[in-house]
mmCIF file of C-alpha atoms in Angstrom:
data_model
loop_
_atom_site.group_PDB
_atom_site.id
_atom_site.type_symbol
_atom_site.label_atom_id
_atom_site.label_comp_id
_atom_site.label_asym_id
_atom_site.label_seq_id
_atom_site.Cartn_x
_atom_site.Cartn_y
_atom_site.Cartn_z
ATOM 1 C CA LYS A 7 -11.724 49.762 26.599
ATOM 2 C CA ALA A 8 -13.354 46.806 28.885
ATOM 3 C CA GLY A 9 -10.883 44.039 29.100
ATOM 4 C CA VAL A 10 -12.026 40.691 28.466
ATOM 5 C CA THR A 11 -14.027 39.155 31.119
ATOM 6 C CA GLN A 12 -15.203 35.448 32.383
ATOM 7 C CA THR A 13 -17.651 34.282 34.629
ATOM 8 C CA PRO A 14 -17.716 32.598 36.797
ATOM 9 C CA ARG A 15 -14.220 32.827 38.091
ATOM 10 C CA TYR A 16 -14.269 29.694 40.045
ATOM 11 C CA LEU A 17 -16.680 27.051 40.051
ATOM 12 C CA ILE A 18 -16.693 23.475 41.443
ATOM 13 C CA LYS A 19 -18.369 20.179 39.876
ATOM 14 C CA THR A 20 -18.961 16.482 40.352
ATOM 15 C CA ARG A 21 -18.571 14.046 37.700
ATOM 16 C CA GLY A 22 -20.988 13.409 34.974
ATOM 17 C CA GLN A 23 -22.489 17.261 36.065
ATOM 18 C CA GLN A 24 -22.381 19.736 33.251
ATOM 19 C CA VAL A 25 -20.917 22.936 32.830
ATOM 20 C CA THR A 26 -21.553 26.564 31.068
ATOM 21 C CA LEU A 27 -18.596 28.763 31.029
ATOM 22 C CA SER A 28 -19.202 32.601 29.797
ATOM 23 C CA CYS A 29 -16.321 34.943 27.731
ATOM 24 C CA SER A 30 -17.439 38.342 26.890
ATOM 25 C CA PRO A 31 -14.600 40.078 24.321
ATOM 26 C CA ILE A 32 -13.182 43.268 24.424
ATOM 27 C CA SER A 33 -15.522 45.732 22.890
ATOM 28 C CA GLY A 34 -15.134 45.060 18.425
ATOM 29 C CA HIS A 35 -13.145 42.051 18.794
ATOM 30 C CA ARG A 36 -15.363 39.176 16.768
ATOM 31 C CA SER A 37 -12.753 36.034 17.272
ATOM 32 C CA VAL A 38 -13.128 34.487 20.596
ATOM 33 C CA SER A 39 -10.849 31.537 21.182
ATOM 34 C CA TRP A 40 -10.978 29.047 24.327
ATOM 35 C CA TYR A 41 -7.999 27.441 25.900
ATOM 36 C CA GLN A 42 -7.257 24.301 28.541
ATOM 37 C CA GLN A 43 -4.807 25.263 31.165
ATOM 38 C CA THR A 44 -3.690 22.578 33.466
ATOM 39 C CA PRO A 45 -0.407 21.807 34.898
ATOM 40 C CA GLY A 46 -0.268 18.421 33.333
ATOM 41 C CA GLN A 47 -0.707 19.571 29.223
ATOM 42 C CA GLY A 48 0.237 23.036 29.695
ATOM 43 C CA LEU A 49 -2.305 25.631 27.353
ATOM 44 C CA GLN A 50 -4.491 23.702 24.820
ATOM 45 C CA PHE A 51 -6.490 25.110 22.198
ATOM 46 C CA LEU A 52 -10.169 24.251 22.166
ATOM 47 C CA PHE A 53 -11.805 26.264 19.550
ATOM 48 C CA GLU A 54 -12.293 29.292 18.414
ATOM 49 C CA TYR A 55 -15.276 31.329 17.094
ATOM 50 C CA PHE A 56 -15.849 34.107 14.821
ATOM 51 C CA SER A 57 -19.036 36.048 13.963
ATOM 52 C CA GLU A 58 -21.166 33.212 15.252
ATOM 53 C CA THR A 59 -19.399 30.115 13.657
ATOM 54 C CA GLN A 60 -16.814 27.715 14.960
ATOM 55 C CA ARG A 61 -13.598 28.209 12.885
ATOM 56 C CA ASN A 62 -11.248 26.178 14.087
ATOM 57 C CA LYS A 63 -11.017 22.976 16.492
ATOM 58 C CA GLY A 64 -8.645 21.570 18.491
ATOM 59 C CA ASN A 65 -8.696 18.031 19.619
ATOM 60 C CA PHE A 66 -10.831 18.071 22.531
ATOM 61 C CA PRO A 67 -13.805 15.246 22.627
ATOM 62 C CA GLY A 68 -17.413 16.523 21.568
ATOM 63 C CA ARG A 69 -17.633 16.865 25.190
ATOM 64 C CA PHE A 70 -17.036 20.003 24.998
ATOM 65 C CA SER A 71 -18.723 22.446 22.996
ATOM 66 C CA GLY A 72 -19.715 26.235 22.269
ATOM 67 C CA ARG A 73 -21.302 28.850 20.548
ATOM 68 C CA GLN A 74 -20.863 32.584 20.016
ATOM 69 C CA PHE A 75 -23.854 35.144 20.353
ATOM 70 C CA SER A 76 -24.236 38.297 17.923
ATOM 71 C CA ASN A 77 -22.862 40.232 19.934
ATOM 72 C CA SER A 78 -19.608 37.985 19.934
ATOM 73 C CA ARG A 79 -20.060 37.066 23.825
ATOM 74 C CA SER A 80 -19.051 33.467 23.906
ATOM 75 C CA GLU A 81 -19.733 30.164 25.888
ATOM 76 C CA MET A 82 -18.276 27.025 26.266
ATOM 77 C CA ASN A 83 -20.289 23.991 27.405
ATOM 78 C CA VAL A 84 -18.711 20.718 29.093
ATOM 79 C CA SER A 85 -21.006 17.779 29.407
ATOM 80 C CA THR A 86 -20.675 14.528 31.254
ATOM 81 C CA LEU A 87 -17.401 16.320 33.295
ATOM 82 C CA GLU A 88 -14.788 14.191 34.670
ATOM 83 C CA LEU A 89 -12.041 14.410 37.052
ATOM 84 C CA GLY A 90 -9.489 15.222 34.067
ATOM 85 C CA ASP A 91 -11.476 18.247 33.311
ATOM 86 C CA SER A 92 -10.281 19.987 36.161
ATOM 87 C CA ALA A 93 -8.417 22.994 35.020
ATOM 88 C CA LEU A 94 -8.295 26.614 34.259
ATOM 89 C CA TYR A 95 -10.389 27.817 30.861
ATOM 90 C CA LEU A 96 -8.992 31.115 29.532
ATOM 91 C CA CYS A 97 -11.046 32.336 26.608
ATOM 92 C CA ALA A 98 -9.082 35.506 24.018
ATOM 93 C CA SER A 99 -10.588 37.826 21.940
ATOM 94 C CA SER A 100 -9.050 39.247 19.143
ATOM 95 C CA LEU A 101 -9.662 41.756 16.100
ATOM 96 C CA GLU A 102 -9.156 38.906 13.723
ATOM 97 C CA VAL A 103 -6.805 36.416 14.740
ATOM 98 C CA HIS A 104 -3.748 37.187 15.842
ATOM 99 C CA GLU A 105 -3.413 39.519 18.815
ATOM 100 C CA GLN A 106 -4.821 37.836 21.164
ATOM 101 C CA PHE A 107 -6.328 39.308 24.555
ATOM 102 C CA PHE A 108 -7.167 36.592 27.197
ATOM 103 C CA GLY A 109 -9.453 36.719 30.134
ATOM 104 C CA PRO A 110 -8.729 36.034 33.657
ATOM 105 C CA GLY A 111 -9.769 32.342 33.439
ATOM 106 C CA THR A 112 -12.308 30.348 34.940
ATOM 107 C CA ARG A 113 -10.969 27.659 37.397
ATOM 108 C CA LEU A 114 -12.924 24.267 37.283
ATOM 109 C CA THR A 115 -12.917 21.938 39.819
ATOM 110 C CA VAL A 116 -14.662 18.399 38.951
ATOM 111 C CA LEU A 117 -14.914 16.620 42.300
ATOM 112 C CA GLY B 17 -0.056 18.207 13.632
ATOM 113 C CA GLU B 18 2.701 20.948 15.001
ATOM 114 C CA ASN B 19 4.422 20.163 18.308
ATOM 115 C CA VAL B 20 6.424 22.899 20.087
ATOM 116 C CA GLU B 21 9.079 22.277 22.341
ATOM 117 C CA GLN B 22 10.189 24.729 24.597
ATOM 118 C CA HIS B 23 13.345 24.987 26.835
ATOM 119 C CA PRO B 24 14.878 25.394 29.408
ATOM 120 C CA SER B 25 12.085 24.455 31.861
ATOM 121 C CA THR B 26 12.918 26.911 34.656
ATOM 122 C CA LEU B 27 15.875 29.887 34.175
ATOM 123 C CA SER B 28 17.271 31.829 36.974
ATOM 124 C CA VAL B 29 18.939 34.748 36.354
ATOM 125 C CA GLN B 30 20.516 37.720 38.415
ATOM 126 C CA GLU B 31 18.819 41.426 37.810
ATOM 127 C CA GLY B 32 20.665 43.209 35.044
ATOM 128 C CA ASP B 33 21.534 39.641 33.352
ATOM 129 C CA SER B 34 20.091 38.599 29.894
ATOM 130 C CA ALA B 35 17.655 35.618 29.628
ATOM 131 C CA VAL B 36 16.842 33.868 26.514
ATOM 132 C CA ILE B 37 13.982 31.108 25.924
ATOM 133 C CA LYS B 38 14.105 28.784 22.482
ATOM 134 C CA CYS B 39 11.576 27.103 21.163
ATOM 135 C CA THR B 40 11.300 24.829 18.305
ATOM 136 C CA TYR B 41 8.486 23.802 15.862
ATOM 137 C CA SER B 42 7.466 21.032 13.474
ATOM 138 C CA ASP B 43 5.392 22.258 11.191
ATOM 139 C CA SER B 44 7.107 24.034 8.262
ATOM 140 C CA ALA B 45 3.614 25.795 7.496
ATOM 141 C CA SER B 46 3.336 27.928 10.652
ATOM 142 C CA ASN B 47 4.143 31.374 9.952
ATOM 143 C CA TYR B 48 3.248 33.570 13.260
ATOM 144 C CA PHE B 49 4.773 32.839 16.685
ATOM 145 C CA PRO B 50 3.702 34.752 19.599
ATOM 146 C CA TRP B 51 5.212 35.040 23.300
ATOM 147 C CA TYR B 52 3.505 35.422 26.337
ATOM 148 C CA LYS B 53 3.935 36.403 29.710
ATOM 149 C CA GLN B 54 1.645 35.069 32.528
ATOM 150 C CA GLU B 55 2.595 35.831 36.620
ATOM 151 C CA LEU B 56 1.432 33.667 39.147
ATOM 152 C CA GLY B 57 -2.199 33.565 39.145
ATOM 153 C CA LYS B 58 -2.889 35.909 36.182
ATOM 154 C CA ARG B 59 -3.898 36.016 32.820
ATOM 155 C CA PRO B 60 -1.100 35.335 29.589
ATOM 156 C CA GLN B 61 -0.577 38.487 28.014
ATOM 157 C CA LEU B 62 0.839 38.695 24.876
ATOM 158 C CA ILE B 63 4.344 40.458 24.985
ATOM 159 C CA ILE B 64 5.682 40.397 21.416
ATOM 160 C CA ASP B 65 5.004 38.475 18.047
ATOM 161 C CA ILE B 66 6.791 37.935 15.227
ATOM 162 C CA ARG B 67 5.515 36.687 11.348
ATOM 163 C CA SER B 68 7.990 34.565 9.226
ATOM 164 C CA ASN B 69 8.637 37.047 6.919
ATOM 165 C CA VAL B 70 10.724 38.841 9.661
ATOM 166 C CA GLY B 71 13.924 37.390 10.859
ATOM 167 C CA GLU B 72 13.790 39.912 14.310
ATOM 168 C CA LYS B 73 12.025 42.328 16.226
ATOM 169 C CA LYS B 74 12.509 44.349 19.034
ATOM 170 C CA ASP B 75 10.282 46.272 21.809
ATOM 171 C CA GLN B 76 12.674 47.757 24.119
ATOM 172 C CA ARG B 77 14.232 45.428 26.458
ATOM 173 C CA ILE B 78 12.587 42.295 24.754
ATOM 174 C CA ALA B 79 13.397 40.937 21.084
ATOM 175 C CA VAL B 80 12.512 37.670 19.377
ATOM 176 C CA THR B 81 14.568 36.115 16.531
ATOM 177 C CA LEU B 82 13.230 33.454 13.744
ATOM 178 C CA ASN B 83 15.384 30.906 12.159
ATOM 179 C CA LYS B 84 12.782 29.491 9.597
ATOM 180 C CA THR B 85 15.436 27.031 8.202
ATOM 181 C CA ALA B 86 16.093 25.791 11.394
ATOM 182 C CA LYS B 87 12.485 25.822 12.536
ATOM 183 C CA HIS B 88 13.583 27.689 16.002
ATOM 184 C CA PHE B 89 12.753 30.749 16.814
ATOM 185 C CA SER B 90 13.991 32.793 21.024
ATOM 186 C CA LEU B 91 13.066 35.054 23.054
ATOM 187 C CA HIS B 92 15.838 37.508 24.692
ATOM 188 C CA ILE B 93 15.040 39.843 27.447
ATOM 189 C CA THR B 94 18.296 42.217 28.296
ATOM 190 C CA GLU B 95 18.587 43.906 31.735
ATOM 191 C CA THR B 96 15.912 41.923 33.212
ATOM 192 C CA GLN B 97 14.587 42.947 36.410
ATOM 193 C CA PRO B 98 12.434 41.173 39.299
ATOM 194 C CA GLU B 99 9.450 42.264 37.768
ATOM 195 C CA ASP B 100 10.189 40.145 34.653
ATOM 196 C CA SER B 101 9.959 36.854 37.076
ATOM 197 C CA ALA B 102 7.020 34.885 35.614
ATOM 198 C CA VAL B 103 6.063 31.998 33.227
ATOM 199 C CA TYR B 104 6.926 32.944 29.727
ATOM 200 C CA PHE B 105 5.224 30.635 26.637
ATOM 201 C CA CYS B 106 6.132 30.155 23.065
ATOM 202 C CA ALA B 107 3.211 29.130 20.212
ATOM 203 C CA ALA B 108 3.000 28.230 16.611
ATOM 204 C CA GLY B 109 0.526 28.636 14.356
ATOM 205 C CA ARG B 110 -0.399 29.053 10.740
ATOM 206 C CA SER B 111 -1.631 33.145 10.272
ATOM 207 C CA GLY B 112 -5.268 33.434 8.836
ATOM 208 C CA GLY B 113 -8.592 31.801 9.456
ATOM 209 C CA SER B 114 -7.145 28.564 9.859
ATOM 210 C CA TYR B 115 -4.989 29.935 13.151
ATOM 211 C CA ILE B 116 -4.617 26.980 15.588
ATOM 212 C CA PRO B 117 -1.464 27.535 18.355
ATOM 213 C CA THR B 118 0.378 25.377 19.745
ATOM 214 C CA PHE B 119 1.946 26.284 23.244
ATOM 215 C CA GLY B 120 5.468 25.113 24.687
ATOM 216 C CA ARG B 121 5.330 24.091 27.590
ATOM 217 C CA GLY B 122 6.669 27.349 29.520
ATOM 218 C CA THR B 123 9.621 28.597 30.653
ATOM 219 C CA SER B 124 9.530 29.869 34.392
ATOM 220 C CA LEU B 125 11.876 32.511 34.583
ATOM 221 C CA ILE B 126 13.473 33.980 38.077
ATOM 222 C CA VAL B 127 15.191 37.370 38.460
ATOM 223 C CA HIS B 128 17.050 37.153 41.531
ATOM 224 C CA PRO B 129 17.502 41.049 43.183
#
């Protein structure tokens, strides 16, 4: 089976712009979770989608949003980018919830 | 909310030695505890997990122990090899549809040949 894929792998944006990241889960996996990884804060949970519905949400502002399509592919969007949004954004898929398989991540740099 | 503390932040061992990484959690309702290995520039990979109805789990050179009363769990790696060098993260959360994992800050394990 192909692993979790994320596009793009690298992205450079400027403050105030918005960005959309994409995640394709392992075939058959219905749960997709998103995480932000930074040197200062470590790995932090953003949200989780299951069957096109946001099931869980972490403590991030409303500028961070996401969605899931009927084929389980997921996107996350960050609006009005701030310098502090520079991070590695990881998505993870799982059949149900727990055994999560991570994608390679999207490295976002905000200038 | 849940709070996970992980120690040490850096661990340096000689090849063949054992390594132990410890995590404590605060939410007594947490019942799922995974461990991830992240090599430099790569994605985190689940290496072992444990649920609160089990006290210990082993997989070859890796083992995890859980003490629910004290709210701590540990990763044990025996006969370490240079390829074990990586950052290891613990996490804790409630299983089921409300799974929101909280991660430790990571331990950088360095295995010297």
